[in-house]
Amino acid sequence: MLQRKLFFFSSMESSSSLSFLSQQMPPPVTSRTIIFSSISSCWKQKRPSIQISAVSYRKFIHFALDETKRHTHLAPSPLQERFNSIISMDGEVELQMTSFEAPKIRLLRSLSIETETMQVLDFGVFPKPEYDVPIFCANFFTSGNTNIILLDLNPLHDVINQREYKEKYYKSLMPLGVKYAELLPWGGKLTSESLKFFSPIVLWTKFASSEYKHDVLFSAFMDYYKAWLHLMEGAVEETDPSGIKCNREAQHRYLTWRAEKDPGHRVLQKLIGETQTKDLLRNFLFHGIVQLGSKNFLDYFPEYRCEDGTINERRTIIGKSFESRPWDTRGEFIGSFF
């Protein structure tokens, strides 16, 4: 029986490089801490409370690829040669990967894990820098009776203070977000440091396994992905070098955050070791860190600098946590960071 673990995400939050654990003095409670605690408790179960082998996220990947091909020409990414499948150090778990590119898509990639006791999906699509379209992000984790879900069109630019970008991409999508926010309620505390990478239509939820809930999730995934493809299809190429530079840096900042702070780092590390984990994070899941910019994590996020110049590995929280959705039905931010 599998005693290993991996998580999804991204982001969840869109945010920390699959990192977890710390049984000593617990660090400040963060959304990543909450996510990890939930997942960790699932892994400690001797047996899942229900049989989850019937749960599969493969159909999500198949749908996304088929739907994408209806809108654009998909070609295998050069990354596919290196990142296709990885077997865990104990030989018990297989990490399966796929990656593609298209005229407006820099990278479409997926990471999935399916065992009798755990299902994981990390699916993301990144636009080319010539387009300011949001980043599609789906991070799903299922184990036992527990499901931890993050689904969003992650904004490339600030949607809390930059009304123009929010109006451009999210105003028309608010009815969709409201619909699924009611069916998949807010999953609990989410920190302000993570919130800056999410949109007003983000679905952050946790639920007990049921056929109905998984059907709702699949429906949400399909509708969100169709909406994203529609945005991408209508996106106009940026020709101003300053605009392209702005998009490139925004995406690079996002990738830098995710690779360093995504909440599954330590889980991946236990599965495939530190060297392969860093390679997978930087060169596959968040590919573009080297190609899109030269700034490092502390250049973007100096608040994480320790006195010795290293990065604070604790999932510290800047600002408050949000126990309920901090956007109203019009997409207006109603929370406060302080």
GROMACS .gro file of N, CA and C in nm, residues 170-296:
model
  381
  170TYR      N    1  -1.214   3.904  -1.677
  170TYR     CA    2  -1.296   3.837  -1.578
  170TYR      C    3  -1.440   3.885  -1.566
  171LYS      N    4  -1.468   4.005  -1.615
  171LYS     CA    5  -1.603   4.057  -1.602
  171LYS      C    6  -1.706   3.962  -1.663
  172SER      N    7  -1.679   3.914  -1.783
  172SER     CA    8  -1.774   3.826  -1.852
  172SER      C    9  -1.779   3.686  -1.790
  173LEU      N   10  -1.678   3.653  -1.709
  173LEU     CA   11  -1.671   3.518  -1.651
  173LEU      C   12  -1.730   3.510  -1.510
  174MET      N   13  -1.771   3.622  -1.454
  174MET     CA   14  -1.821   3.621  -1.317
  174MET      C   15  -1.944   3.531  -1.298
  175PRO      N   16  -2.041   3.527  -1.391
  175PRO     CA   17  -2.153   3.434  -1.372
  175PRO      C   18  -2.107   3.289  -1.362
  176LEU      N   19  -2.005   3.254  -1.439
  176LEU     CA   20  -1.950   3.118  -1.433
  176LEU      C   21  -1.887   3.095  -1.296
  177GLY      N   22  -1.809   3.191  -1.249
  177GLY     CA   23  -1.745   3.177  -1.119
  177GLY      C   24  -1.845   3.168  -1.006
  178VAL      N   25  -1.950   3.250  -1.012
  178VAL     CA   26  -2.053   3.250  -0.907
  178VAL      C   27  -2.125   3.116  -0.906
  179LYS      N   28  -2.158   3.063  -1.023
  179LYS     CA   29  -2.226   2.934  -1.032
  179LYS      C   30  -2.150   2.825  -0.959
  180TYR      N   31  -2.021   2.814  -0.988
  180TYR     CA   32  -1.945   2.704  -0.929
  180TYR      C   33  -1.899   2.733  -0.786
  181ALA      N   34  -1.890   2.860  -0.751
  181ALA     CA   35  -1.858   2.894  -0.612
  181ALA      C   36  -1.968   2.848  -0.519
  182GLU      N   37  -2.091   2.845  -0.568
  182GLU     CA   38  -2.203   2.796  -0.489
  182GLU      C   39  -2.201   2.643  -0.480
  183LEU      N   40  -2.161   2.577  -0.587
  183LEU     CA   41  -2.158   2.431  -0.588
  183LEU      C   42  -2.034   2.376  -0.520
  184LEU      N   43  -1.925   2.453  -0.523
  184LEU     CA   44  -1.798   2.412  -0.463
  184LEU      C   45  -1.754   2.524  -0.369
  185PRO      N   46  -1.808   2.527  -0.248
  185PRO     CA   47  -1.785   2.639  -0.155
  185PRO      C   48  -1.638   2.656  -0.117
  186TRP      N   49  -1.608   2.776  -0.073
  186TRP     CA   50  -1.473   2.816  -0.030
  186TRP      C   51  -1.416   2.715   0.069
  187GLY      N   52  -1.290   2.678   0.049
  187GLY     CA   53  -1.231   2.568   0.125
  187GLY      C   54  -1.165   2.603   0.256
  188GLY      N   55  -1.181   2.725   0.303
  188GLY     CA   56  -1.119   2.761   0.431
  188GLY      C   57  -1.009   2.864   0.410
  189LYS      N   58  -0.929   2.884   0.511
  189LYS     CA   59  -0.831   2.992   0.512
  189LYS      C   60  -0.740   2.990   0.389
  190LEU      N   61  -0.730   3.107   0.329
  190LEU     CA   62  -0.639   3.129   0.218
  190LEU      C   63  -0.567   3.260   0.248
  191THR      N   64  -0.436   3.258   0.238
  191THR     CA   65  -0.360   3.374   0.282
  191THR      C   66  -0.348   3.481   0.174
  192SER      N   67  -0.322   3.602   0.220
  192SER     CA   68  -0.313   3.714   0.128
  192SER      C   69  -0.192   3.702   0.037
  193GLU      N   70  -0.087   3.633   0.083
  193GLU     CA   71   0.029   3.618  -0.003
  193GLU      C   72  -0.003   3.528  -0.121
  194SER      N   73  -0.095   3.434  -0.103
  194SER     CA   74  -0.136   3.348  -0.211
  194SER      C   75  -0.241   3.414  -0.297
  195LEU      N   76  -0.323   3.496  -0.234
  195LEU     CA   77  -0.437   3.557  -0.301
  195LEU      C   78  -0.394   3.642  -0.420
  196LYS      N   79  -0.276   3.698  -0.413
  196LYS     CA   80  -0.231   3.788  -0.520
  196LYS      C   81  -0.212   3.715  -0.652
  197PHE      N   82  -0.210   3.582  -0.647
  197PHE     CA   83  -0.194   3.505  -0.770
  197PHE      C   84  -0.327   3.446  -0.819
  198PHE      N   85  -0.437   3.478  -0.752
  198PHE     CA   86  -0.566   3.422  -0.789
  198PHE      C   87  -0.659   3.528  -0.846
  199SER      N   88  -0.759   3.478  -0.917
  199SER     CA   89  -0.857   3.567  -0.980
  199SER      C   90  -0.987   3.567  -0.900
  200PRO      N   91  -1.080   3.656  -0.935
  200PRO     CA   92  -1.210   3.660  -0.866
  200PRO      C   93  -1.295   3.535  -0.890
  201ILE      N   94  -1.259   3.452  -0.988
  201ILE     CA   95  -1.339   3.332  -1.014
  201ILE      C   96  -1.269   3.206  -0.963
  202VAL      N   97  -1.165   3.221  -0.882
  202VAL     CA   98  -1.092   3.105  -0.832
  202VAL      C   99  -1.185   3.010  -0.756
  203LEU      N  100  -1.167   2.881  -0.779
  203LEU     CA  101  -1.237   2.778  -0.702
  203LEU      C  102  -1.135   2.710  -0.612
  204TRP      N  103  -1.143   2.742  -0.485
  204TRP     CA  104  -1.058   2.681  -0.383
  204TRP      C  105  -1.153   2.610  -0.288
  205THR      N  106  -1.149   2.477  -0.287
  205THR     CA  107  -1.251   2.403  -0.213
  205THR      C  108  -1.197   2.271  -0.162
  206LYS      N  109  -1.264   2.217  -0.063
  206LYS     CA  110  -1.238   2.082  -0.012
  206LYS      C  111  -1.372   2.013   0.006
  207PHE      N  112  -1.377   1.885  -0.030
  207PHE     CA  113  -1.504   1.815  -0.014
  207PHE      C  114  -1.481   1.666   0.004
  208ALA      N  115  -1.579   1.600   0.066
  208ALA     CA  116  -1.577   1.455   0.080
  208ALA      C  117  -1.613   1.393  -0.054
  209SER      N  118  -1.550   1.281  -0.086
  209SER     CA  119  -1.570   1.218  -0.215
  209SER      C  120  -1.714   1.171  -0.234
  210SER      N  121  -1.767   1.201  -0.352
  210SER     CA  122  -1.897   1.151  -0.393
  210SER      C  123  -1.903   1.163  -0.544
  211GLU      N  124  -1.983   1.078  -0.605
  211GLU     CA  125  -1.995   1.083  -0.751
  211GLU      C  126  -2.046   1.220  -0.795
  212TYR      N  127  -2.140   1.275  -0.719
  212TYR     CA  128  -2.196   1.405  -0.754
  212TYR      C  129  -2.090   1.514  -0.752
  213LYS      N  130  -2.010   1.519  -0.645
  213LYS     CA  131  -1.910   1.623  -0.633
  213LYS      C  132  -1.804   1.611  -0.743
  214HIS      N  133  -1.766   1.489  -0.776
  214HIS     CA  134  -1.666   1.472  -0.881
  214HIS      C  135  -1.724   1.509  -1.017
  215ASP      N  136  -1.852   1.485  -1.036
  215ASP     CA  137  -1.917   1.527  -1.161
  215ASP      C  138  -1.920   1.680  -1.170
  216VAL      N  139  -1.948   1.746  -1.058
  216VAL     CA  140  -1.949   1.893  -1.055
  216VAL      C  141  -1.809   1.945  -1.086
  217LEU      N  142  -1.707   1.882  -1.027
  217LEU     CA  143  -1.570   1.926  -1.051
  217LEU      C  144  -1.533   1.911  -1.198
  218PHE      N  145  -1.571   1.799  -1.258
  218PHE     CA  146  -1.540   1.779  -1.400
  218PHE      C  147  -1.613   1.883  -1.485
  219SER      N  148  -1.736   1.912  -1.450
  219SER     CA  149  -1.813   2.014  -1.522
  219SER      C  150  -1.746   2.151  -1.509
  220ALA      N  151  -1.699   2.183  -1.389
  220ALA     CA  152  -1.631   2.310  -1.368
  220ALA      C  153  -1.502   2.316  -1.449
  221PHE      N  154  -1.428   2.207  -1.447
  221PHE     CA  155  -1.302   2.202  -1.524
  221PHE      C  156  -1.331   2.226  -1.672
  222MET      N  157  -1.432   2.158  -1.727
  222MET     CA  158  -1.464   2.173  -1.868
  222MET      C  159  -1.506   2.317  -1.899
  223ASP      N  160  -1.593   2.375  -1.816
  223ASP     CA  161  -1.641   2.510  -1.842
  223ASP      C  162  -1.529   2.613  -1.828
  224TYR      N  163  -1.445   2.598  -1.728
  224TYR     CA  164  -1.334   2.691  -1.709
  224TYR      C  165  -1.235   2.679  -1.824
  225TYR      N  166  -1.211   2.557  -1.868
  225TYR     CA  167  -1.114   2.541  -1.976
  225TYR      C  168  -1.168   2.594  -2.108
  226LYS      N  169  -1.295   2.571  -2.134
  226LYS     CA  170  -1.356   2.628  -2.255
  226LYS      C  171  -1.349   2.781  -2.250
  227ALA      N  172  -1.374   2.838  -2.133
  227ALA     CA  173  -1.366   2.983  -2.118
  227ALA      C  174  -1.225   3.032  -2.144
  228TRP      N  175  -1.127   2.959  -2.092
  228TRP     CA  176  -0.987   2.999  -2.115
  228TRP      C  177  -0.952   2.991  -2.263
  229LEU      N  178  -0.993   2.884  -2.330
  229LEU     CA  179  -0.965   2.871  -2.473
  229LEU      C  180  -1.029   2.983  -2.553
  230HIS      N  181  -1.148   3.025  -2.511
  230HIS     CA  182  -1.216   3.135  -2.579
  230HIS      C  183  -1.135   3.263  -2.563
  231LEU      N  184  -1.084   3.287  -2.443
  231LEU     CA  185  -1.001   3.405  -2.422
  231LEU      C  186  -0.875   3.398  -2.506
  232MET      N  187  -0.813   3.281  -2.509
  232MET     CA  188  -0.690   3.265  -2.585
  232MET      C  189  -0.716   3.282  -2.735
  233GLU      N  190  -0.825   3.227  -2.781
  233GLU     CA  191  -0.856   3.235  -2.923
  233GLU      C  192  -0.876   3.379  -2.967
  234GLY      N  193  -0.934   3.461  -2.880
  234GLY     CA  194  -0.960   3.599  -2.914
  234GLY      C  195  -0.847   3.695  -2.879
  235ALA      N  196  -0.742   3.644  -2.817
  235ALA     CA  197  -0.632   3.730  -2.773
  235ALA      C  198  -0.558   3.789  -2.893
  236VAL      N  199  -0.529   3.918  -2.884
  236VAL     CA  200  -0.455   3.989  -2.988
  236VAL      C  201  -0.308   3.996  -2.949
  237GLU      N  202  -0.223   3.964  -3.043
  237GLU     CA  203  -0.080   3.961  -3.016
  237GLU      C  204  -0.028   4.101  -2.984
  238GLU      N  205   0.050   4.111  -2.878
  238GLU     CA  206   0.113   4.236  -2.839
  238GLU      C  207   0.234   4.259  -2.931
  239THR      N  208   0.244   4.379  -2.985
  239THR     CA  209   0.358   4.409  -3.073
  239THR      C  210   0.453   4.511  -3.011
  240ASP      N  211   0.406   4.581  -2.909
  240ASP     CA  212   0.491   4.679  -2.841
  240ASP      C  213   0.592   4.605  -2.754
  241PRO      N  214   0.722   4.626  -2.777
  241PRO     CA  215   0.825   4.556  -2.698
  241PRO      C  216   0.807   4.575  -2.548
  242SER      N  217   0.761   4.694  -2.507
  242SER     CA  218   0.744   4.718  -2.363
  242SER      C  219   0.630   4.633  -2.307
  243GLY      N  220   0.523   4.612  -2.387
  243GLY     CA  221   0.413   4.528  -2.345
  243GLY      C  222   0.454   4.383  -2.334
  244ILE      N  223   0.531   4.336  -2.431
  244ILE     CA  224   0.581   4.198  -2.428
  244ILE      C  225   0.672   4.178  -2.307
  245LYS      N  226   0.757   4.276  -2.281
  245LYS     CA  227   0.847   4.268  -2.166
  245LYS      C  228   0.768   4.261  -2.035
  246CYS      N  229   0.661   4.339  -2.027
  246CYS     CA  230   0.577   4.339  -1.907
  246CYS      C  231   0.511   4.203  -1.886
  247ASN      N  232   0.458   4.145  -1.994
  247ASN     CA  233   0.396   4.012  -1.984
  247ASN      C  234   0.498   3.906  -1.945
  248ARG      N  235   0.616   3.914  -2.005
  248ARG     CA  236   0.720   3.815  -1.977
  248ARG      C  237   0.761   3.820  -1.830
  249GLU      N  238   0.779   3.941  -1.778
  249GLU     CA  239   0.820   3.953  -1.638
  249GLU      C  240   0.710   3.907  -1.544
  250ALA      N  241   0.585   3.935  -1.579
  250ALA     CA  242   0.473   3.893  -1.494
  250ALA      C  243   0.467   3.740  -1.487
  251GLN      N  244   0.484   3.675  -1.601
  251GLN     CA  245   0.482   3.529  -1.601
  251GLN      C  246   0.604   3.473  -1.530
  252HIS      N  247   0.718   3.538  -1.547
  252HIS     CA  248   0.841   3.493  -1.481
  252HIS      C  249   0.827   3.504  -1.329
  253ARG      N  250   0.765   3.611  -1.283
  253ARG     CA  251   0.742   3.629  -1.140
  253ARG      C  252   0.654   3.517  -1.086
  254TYR      N  253   0.547   3.486  -1.160
  254TYR     CA  254   0.457   3.377  -1.121
  254TYR      C  255   0.532   3.245  -1.113
  255LEU      N  256   0.610   3.214  -1.215
  255LEU     CA  257   0.685   3.088  -1.219
  255LEU      C  258   0.786   3.080  -1.105
  256THR      N  259   0.851   3.192  -1.078
  256THR     CA  260   0.952   3.195  -0.972
  256THR      C  261   0.888   3.168  -0.836
  257TRP      N  262   0.770   3.228  -0.814
  257TRP     CA  263   0.698   3.202  -0.690
  257TRP      C  264   0.659   3.056  -0.678
  258ARG      N  265   0.598   3.002  -0.784
  258ARG     CA  266   0.549   2.865  -0.780
  258ARG      C  267   0.661   2.765  -0.758
  259ALA      N  268   0.771   2.782  -0.828
  259ALA     CA  269   0.881   2.687  -0.818
  259ALA      C  270   0.941   2.685  -0.678
  260GLU      N  271   0.938   2.800  -0.611
  260GLU     CA  272   0.997   2.808  -0.478
  260GLU      C  273   0.899   2.773  -0.367
  261LYS      N  274   0.771   2.811  -0.383
  261LYS     CA  275   0.677   2.800  -0.272
  261LYS      C  276   0.560   2.706  -0.296
  262ASP      N  277   0.557   2.637  -0.409
  262ASP     CA  278   0.444   2.548  -0.435
  262ASP      C  279   0.435   2.442  -0.327
  263PRO      N  280   0.312   2.410  -0.279
  263PRO     CA  281   0.300   2.326  -0.160
  263PRO      C  282   0.323   2.177  -0.176
  264GLY      N  283   0.406   2.132  -0.270
  264GLY     CA  284   0.428   1.989  -0.278
  264GLY      C  285   0.574   1.950  -0.285
  265HIS      N  286   0.664   2.047  -0.265
  265HIS     CA  287   0.807   2.022  -0.281
  265HIS      C  288   0.854   1.903  -0.199
  266ARG      N  289   0.825   1.904  -0.072
  266ARG     CA  290   0.879   1.799   0.016
  266ARG      C  291   0.818   1.664  -0.013
  267VAL      N  292   0.695   1.663  -0.064
  267VAL     CA  293   0.632   1.538  -0.101
  267VAL      C  294   0.701   1.479  -0.222
  268LEU      N  295   0.722   1.563  -0.322
  268LEU     CA  296   0.797   1.518  -0.440
  268LEU      C  297   0.937   1.472  -0.400
  269GLN      N  298   0.996   1.545  -0.307
  269GLN     CA  299   1.129   1.510  -0.261
  269GLN      C  300   1.133   1.370  -0.201
  270LYS      N  301   1.029   1.335  -0.127
  270LYS     CA  302   1.023   1.201  -0.068
  270LYS      C  303   1.001   1.094  -0.175
  271LEU      N  304   0.933   1.131  -0.282
  271LEU     CA  305   0.906   1.035  -0.388
  271LEU      C  306   1.026   1.013  -0.479
  272ILE      N  307   1.089   1.124  -0.523
  272ILE     CA  308   1.191   1.111  -0.627
  272ILE      C  309   1.324   1.176  -0.590
  273GLY      N  310   1.337   1.226  -0.467
  273GLY     CA  311   1.464   1.283  -0.423
  273GLY      C  312   1.474   1.431  -0.457
  274GLU      N  313   1.563   1.500  -0.387
  274GLU     CA  314   1.576   1.644  -0.400
  274GLU      C  315   1.624   1.687  -0.539
  275THR      N  316   1.721   1.617  -0.594
  275THR     CA  317   1.776   1.657  -0.723
  275THR      C  318   1.671   1.650  -0.833
  276GLN      N  319   1.601   1.538  -0.842
  276GLN     CA  320   1.497   1.524  -0.944
  276GLN      C  321   1.379   1.618  -0.920
  277THR      N  322   1.350   1.646  -0.792
  277THR     CA  323   1.241   1.737  -0.760
  277THR      C  324   1.271   1.877  -0.812
  278LYS      N  325   1.390   1.927  -0.785
  278LYS     CA  326   1.426   2.060  -0.832
  278LYS      C  327   1.423   2.067  -0.984
  279ASP      N  328   1.471   1.961  -1.046
  279ASP     CA  329   1.471   1.956  -1.192
  279ASP      C  330   1.328   1.958  -1.246
  280LEU      N  331   1.240   1.880  -1.184
  280LEU     CA  332   1.101   1.871  -1.228
  280LEU      C  333   1.029   2.006  -1.211
  281LEU      N  334   1.052   2.070  -1.098
  281LEU     CA  335   0.987   2.197  -1.070
  281LEU      C  336   1.033   2.308  -1.163
  282ARG      N  337   1.163   2.323  -1.173
  282ARG     CA  338   1.218   2.436  -1.249
  282ARG      C  339   1.215   2.415  -1.399
  283ASN      N  340   1.231   2.292  -1.442
  283ASN     CA  341   1.247   2.267  -1.585
  283ASN      C  342   1.127   2.202  -1.652
  284PHE      N  343   1.023   2.168  -1.573
  284PHE     CA  344   0.903   2.114  -1.634
  284PHE      C  345   0.778   2.185  -1.583
  285LEU      N  346   0.742   2.163  -1.457
  285LEU     CA  347   0.619   2.221  -1.405
  285LEU      C  348   0.616   2.373  -1.420
  286PHE      N  349   0.729   2.437  -1.393
  286PHE     CA  350   0.735   2.583  -1.403
  286PHE      C  351   0.846   2.625  -1.497
  287HIS      N  352   0.849   2.555  -1.608
  287HIS     CA  353   0.947   2.584  -1.712
  287HIS      C  354   0.932   2.727  -1.760
  288GLY      N  355   1.044   2.795  -1.776
  288GLY     CA  356   1.043   2.934  -1.819
  288GLY      C  357   1.122   3.022  -1.724
  289ILE      N  358   1.157   2.968  -1.608
  289ILE     CA  359   1.233   3.045  -1.510
  289ILE      C  360   1.366   3.091  -1.568
  290VAL      N  361   1.432   3.005  -1.641
  290VAL     CA  362   1.560   3.039  -1.703
  290VAL      C  363   1.538   3.117  -1.832
  291GLN      N  364   1.436   3.079  -1.909
  291GLN     CA  365   1.415   3.134  -2.042
  291GLN      C  366   1.351   3.274  -2.043
  292LEU      N  367   1.267   3.305  -1.944
  292LEU     CA  368   1.189   3.428  -1.949
  292LEU      C  369   1.247   3.546  -1.872
  293GLY      N  370   1.344   3.521  -1.787
  293GLY     CA  371   1.399   3.631  -1.708
  293GLY      C  372   1.521   3.591  -1.629
  294SER      N  373   1.582   3.690  -1.569
  294SER     CA  374   1.705   3.664  -1.492
  294SER      C  375   1.690   3.695  -1.344
  295LYS      N  376   1.577   3.754  -1.303
  295LYS     CA  377   1.557   3.784  -1.162
  295LYS      C  378   1.538   3.656  -1.083
  296ASN      N  379   1.580   3.660  -0.956
  296ASN     CA  380   1.560   3.544  -0.870
  296ASN      C  381   1.445   3.569  -0.773
   0.00000   0.00000   0.00000
